[in-house]
Structures are given as structure tokens and as C-alpha cells.
Amino acid sequence: MSLSYRIAYVFLRNLYSYKRFIVPTFLVSLVEPLFYLITFGVGMGAYMGAFGGKPYLHFLVPGVLASAVMMSSSFECLYGTYIKIVHEKVYDSLIATPVSADEAVAGDIAWGSFRGLVSGTLMMSVALLMGVAPASPVRLALLLVFMVFIGVLFGSLAMIVTSVAPSFDFFSYYTELVITPMLFFSGVFFPLDNFPPWMKTLAEFLPLTHAVRISRAVFTGEPAAGLGWSFAGLIVLTAVIFTISIRMMRKRLIK
Amino acid sequence: MTTLVTASGLTKKYGDLVAVDGISFEIREGECFGFLGPNGAGKTTTVRMIHCVSPVTSGTLTVGGLPSGIGNRALKMMTGVIPQEINLDNDLTVHENLVVFARFFDIGRREARVRIAELLRFVELEAKVGSKISELSTGMKRRLLIARALVNRPRLIVADEPTTGLDPQARHLIWQRLRQLKTQGTTLVLTTQYMEEAQQLCDRIVVMYQGKILKEGTPSKLVEEEIGREVVEVRIPQEDDERVLRHLAAFPCAHERVGDTLYFYCRDGHGLMRRLLELDLPNTLNRPATLEDVFLKLTGRSLHE
Ligand SMILES: Nc1ncnc2c1ncn2[C@@H]1O[C@H](COP(=O)(O)OP(=O)(O)OP(=O)(O)O)[C@@H](O)[C@H]1O
Ligand SMILES: [Mg+2]
């Protein structure tokens, strides 16, 4: 793989283009957390009683945090990147410069991760305003770092889909068949404890399950079973998926 | 003059399709070298291999002594690319397009500012510095592509049909700028379908067709060799050909019937014309031979798709 500091140049290019969209994207990124936190957290939470001694919102926030990062980074690396390849031809002009195709892709994954971080941070801010805070400021900082990490994971995963997408419509298969189900089977909104065993097993194969588990443990400060394995698994998975995504995009970009 | 680009048996395949079919050529430092050919001839494919964005299937290709290849950053550093398709960054302004490009080439902020101001003046776009790309005319976009290609002060410029879709004024401005670059010692690789463009800019050209090089030479020598000095066009029905040809038998001219016209390629068009006038035909024309005649003769006068 040919990766270097030039990844930052690609990120910079995205930052320049972002300037014009920053207000609308902030609005969108704010509406989503408000939607989740108010409907599920406040509305449903009222019927849920205490969750391990705390209001439901304390259970919900770390889960929704992880899924918000997943959503943003995925969408950026699906639609955002596809537009840059097919419609805007940004990649064509990039690879004619000393920036390699690998760096262009890695730069876009970094960008997707950043967009995830922005969504997560906005979500966190709303939660803080609602009085739902991580156990300590250090944990807040750790969560931010963790968001960057899962942004890279889901950004890379989306990049693989983009590398083979013949058209825009293709992405709805991925979002409808992978992303949305993952949202409901990964313990974002309720614990997995009451799932039948086969569903629990299935959930263990979903990366979001592990991301949520870690996010929740960091947020609440309460250790969960298998946390180390979740973390190790995600690191290996991210490395593998990142590598595959770059390889596959290279095939699409270099003819 | 030293050789900058050397290709030998250069081949590019897309699956079963042979886009470039074992061509060999040399481009000298400081010259303008043109690839002429109809649609699909393989011009873009060839120059994309030269500027290292498309892998070579077989054969060898070196630029400045280095093998051309996707990963060759050193070559990309010294090359400026004016692509056939306008791929400016529509999310950025004119100025930002150049700023971002300068970063891609590791050019520092202050140096970039100086160069960008200079380049915008060079392509006469100072007034558009803060404009969005969508607010530019096609001619302005093409000029901005030139400025962008010059950000890294390239030793080699690859211009793929740089004036397609432009009006005469815009085209002439681009020609002037490209000639200016050449006088500064930059090597220019140009592809074009406009014969006038090749005649205006190129020191040497190759005519490409179906992935192969048909002819190579200076524009004037190619015209002289392939066509002669003059062309006479006679627009008559095909039945009359025999009568006309018999009448003109004394002249050593090649002739060709294409559609509704009989073409004569001659050294002495005037003599032929005088004799032709005796037949009192309504529709005849005597004109100097051009590269276009060479092009059409070599690649056929029918449409290629
Ligand atoms: N990415 C690609 N995949 C498959 N075939 C391709 C690809 N790019 C070009 N070709 C084919 O290669 C051949 C040469 O194309 P190329 O674009 O090099 O021609 P050209 O001389 O530049 O034509 P034009 O004047 O229309 O730009 C054509 O038959 C074209 O269809
Ligand atoms: Mg072309």
C-alpha cells in the first residue's frame, strides 16, 4: 500500500468543500440525535423504569452515539465518495498528482471518520444538555477517540460497497439490508439479554454490537463481560477491512 | 536535443479490446509532439500511460529515463496534466482549486500564493478568482485547467484535446499560452482532432488510428508526402468520373472518390484546374493541401465509431 502524509491533503480538500455545507450538515446531524433521544429516550424511557439503577437515557446515549458515528461515516463513504468518483471526477484529477489512489481513498475514509466524529460530538452535546454525561471527563475524551476509530471501521466497510457500486441505487441494498438491521440487533436500544440464543450469536458477528458494548462501558464506567475481546476483535476487523477497501477501490480507480 | 519520452511496443488492453496496439515513438525535450486521430484511436489511452495514471499492458515506456507507472511520484511531480474531460473541483472556488492542487504537489502556502496569482494572470482569470466553477464558461474552465496543470512548474505538459468545444477567440488564447510555454522550454504532448491545432502548435505529429501509428513526421512534410501541395475538389455525379478522368489523364495526380466529390491531390493544381475549366463543370474548387487531407486520407473519410 502506498500511504503517506499526503492523506492529509485529501482531508484538507474535503475540509475546503465542507465549508459550504457545514450549516446544513450540522442541522441534519442535530435533528437525528434529537429524534432518537426525545422519542426513544424521553418518550419511551418514561415507561421503561430504571435501567440498572439509572434512567433509560443513560443506557441509550452511548449506544446511539456509536450508531450515529456509524451512520455518518457510512453515508459519507457511500454517497460522498461515489459522487466524487463518478460525478465530480475528483479522484481522476487526484491520481494524476503525486497523491496516490490509496491515499485518496484513505483520505476519504479519514474524512468519513471525521464526519462521524462531528455527528457523535453533536449527539454528545445534546445528551450533556439533557443531563446525561459520561462518568468522568477522561471517559468523555476516550469516547471521542473511540468515535474516530469506529468511524474508520464503518467508513472502510462502506468504501468496499462503493468500490463495486454500479449506481447510486446500489447503496440502498447496503443501508437497508446491513446498516438498518444492525441498528436493531446490536443492543443500541435495548439489551440483548432476552434474545434467543441464535440471535445472540448472530449479534456477536455484528461489529456494531461490539462498538456499542465498548461505548457503553466507557460511558458508564461499568465493565462488561468480554470487553477485551470486543476491542481486540474490532481492531483486527478494522485493519482487515481498511486494507481490503483500499485494494478494491484501487481496482475501481486504476484502469 | 535529448529524448524525454520513449515508447517501444507500447500496448494497452481493456479486456479483449486493444486500445493501443504496440506503438513506438520518441518525444524530445522541448518539442511539441502531437497525437492526431479520430474518436477512439487511442490518443487518451496513450497519454494517460505517459502521465502515469494508467498501467501499461506490455511494451516499455520511459519518461526522463524512469519507467512510467502508477506509483511513480517523481514523474507525477514533474508533469502537468490538462485532461480531455474538465474535472475541476466544483465544490471549490477558482482560487481554492489551485490552492488545493498546490498542496497535492507539496508546494508551501506562501509559494503557492505567489504562483497562483501569477498563473491566474497568465490565463487571464484574475477577475474570477473567487468564482464558483459553475459560474465559468467552458473557455474559462479550460484556461483554469491550464493554470492548474502549471502549478507545479512542470517539465512535461500533457494536453488532451485542450480546445475542444471552444470558440475561435478562446482557442487562439489557449494556443498562444501553450506556445508561450514551449518557448520557455516546456515539453508539450498534445492530442487533438483539429488539424489546424496540430499545424499551429506541433513540431512533430503522429497520426493514430485503431490503436496504431499510421504516419509520423512534421506537419508540413506529412502534407507534402501524402497529398502534395494542392487539392482540387470536383463535385459531380459518379457517372461522370470516367469522362473527367480521361480528360485529365495527362496530369500525374492521385484521385479519390468520396461521397459526392472527386478529389485530386496534386503538385500543380493550377494546371489541372485550367484543363478542368474546359469541361465547364459547375462545382470545382482548388485549394492548398492541409493536414486535414492527410488525416482523412490515412484514416478514411467515413465516420468511425
Ligand atoms: N476505461 C476503459 N475501459 C474500456 N475501454 C476503454 C476505456 N478507455 C478507453 N477505452 C476504449 O479504448 C479505445 C481508445 O479510447 P481513447 O479514449 O484512448 O480514444 P481517443 O483517441 O482519446 O478518442 P477521443 O478522440 O474520442 O477522445 C476506445 O475503443 C475506447 O472505447
Ligand atoms: Mg481522447
Short mmCIF file of N, CA and C and ligand atoms in Angstrom, two decimals, chain A residues 255, chain B residues 14 17 19 38-45 84 161 193, ligand 1:
data_model
loop_
_atom_site.label_atom_id
_atom_site.label_comp_id
_atom_site.label_asym_id
_atom_site.label_seq_id
_atom_site.Cartn_x
_atom_site.Cartn_y
_atom_site.Cartn_z
N LYS A 255 -7.44 2.08 -14.18
CA LYS A 255 -7.87 1.24 -15.30
C LYS A 255 -6.77 1.14 -16.33
N TYR B 14 -7.91 -3.29 -22.75
CA TYR B 14 -9.00 -3.29 -21.78
C TYR B 14 -9.77 -4.58 -22.02
N LEU B 17 -10.34 -5.73 -25.69
CA LEU B 17 -10.16 -4.60 -26.58
C LEU B 17 -8.72 -4.08 -26.54
N ALA B 19 -6.66 -1.15 -27.07
CA ALA B 19 -6.84 0.29 -27.26
C ALA B 19 -5.59 0.92 -27.86
N PRO B 38 -8.84 10.03 -35.09
CA PRO B 38 -10.29 10.16 -34.91
C PRO B 38 -10.71 9.63 -33.54
N ASN B 39 -11.98 9.75 -33.22
CA ASN B 39 -12.51 9.24 -31.95
C ASN B 39 -12.14 7.77 -31.77
N GLY B 40 -11.69 7.45 -30.58
CA GLY B 40 -11.41 6.05 -30.27
C GLY B 40 -10.09 5.53 -30.80
N ALA B 41 -9.25 6.42 -31.34
CA ALA B 41 -7.99 5.98 -31.93
C ALA B 41 -7.01 5.47 -30.86
N GLY B 42 -7.18 5.95 -29.64
CA GLY B 42 -6.26 5.53 -28.57
C GLY B 42 -5.38 6.65 -28.07
N LYS B 43 -5.70 7.89 -28.43
CA LYS B 43 -4.88 9.04 -28.02
C LYS B 43 -4.88 9.21 -26.51
N THR B 44 -6.07 9.29 -25.94
CA THR B 44 -6.18 9.49 -24.50
C THR B 44 -5.52 8.34 -23.74
N THR B 45 -5.78 7.14 -24.20
CA THR B 45 -5.18 5.97 -23.55
C THR B 45 -3.66 6.09 -23.55
N GLN B 84 -8.75 15.68 -20.99
CA GLN B 84 -9.78 15.88 -22.01
C GLN B 84 -11.10 16.28 -21.36
N GLU B 161 -6.67 17.17 -25.95
CA GLU B 161 -7.70 17.98 -26.62
C GLU B 161 -8.05 19.23 -25.82
N GLN B 193 -8.01 16.60 -32.47
CA GLN B 193 -8.68 16.19 -33.70
C GLN B 193 -8.70 17.35 -34.67
N1 LIG C 1 -11.61 2.61 -19.20
C1 LIG C 1 -11.84 1.98 -20.36
N2 LIG C 1 -12.36 0.75 -20.37
C2 LIG C 1 -12.59 0.10 -21.53
N3 LIG C 1 -12.33 0.59 -22.75
C3 LIG C 1 -11.80 1.82 -22.81
C4 LIG C 1 -11.52 2.58 -21.62
N4 LIG C 1 -11.00 3.78 -22.00
C5 LIG C 1 -10.95 3.75 -23.34
N5 LIG C 1 -11.43 2.59 -23.85
C6 LIG C 1 -11.51 2.20 -25.27
O1 LIG C 1 -10.22 2.36 -25.82
C7 LIG C 1 -10.29 2.85 -27.15
C8 LIG C 1 -9.43 4.10 -27.25
O2 LIG C 1 -10.03 5.13 -26.49
P1 LIG C 1 -9.34 6.54 -26.27
O3 LIG C 1 -10.18 7.24 -25.27
O4 LIG C 1 -7.92 6.36 -25.97
O5 LIG C 1 -9.53 7.21 -27.69
P2 LIG C 1 -9.23 8.70 -28.14
O6 LIG C 1 -8.32 8.62 -29.31
O7 LIG C 1 -8.78 9.52 -26.99
O8 LIG C 1 -10.66 9.16 -28.63
P3 LIG C 1 -11.40 10.60 -28.49
O9 LIG C 1 -10.89 11.44 -29.60
O10 LIG C 1 -12.84 10.25 -28.69
O11 LIG C 1 -11.08 11.14 -27.14
C9 LIG C 1 -11.76 3.08 -27.44
O12 LIG C 1 -12.24 2.00 -28.18
C10 LIG C 1 -12.40 3.13 -26.08
O13 LIG C 1 -13.71 2.64 -26.14
#
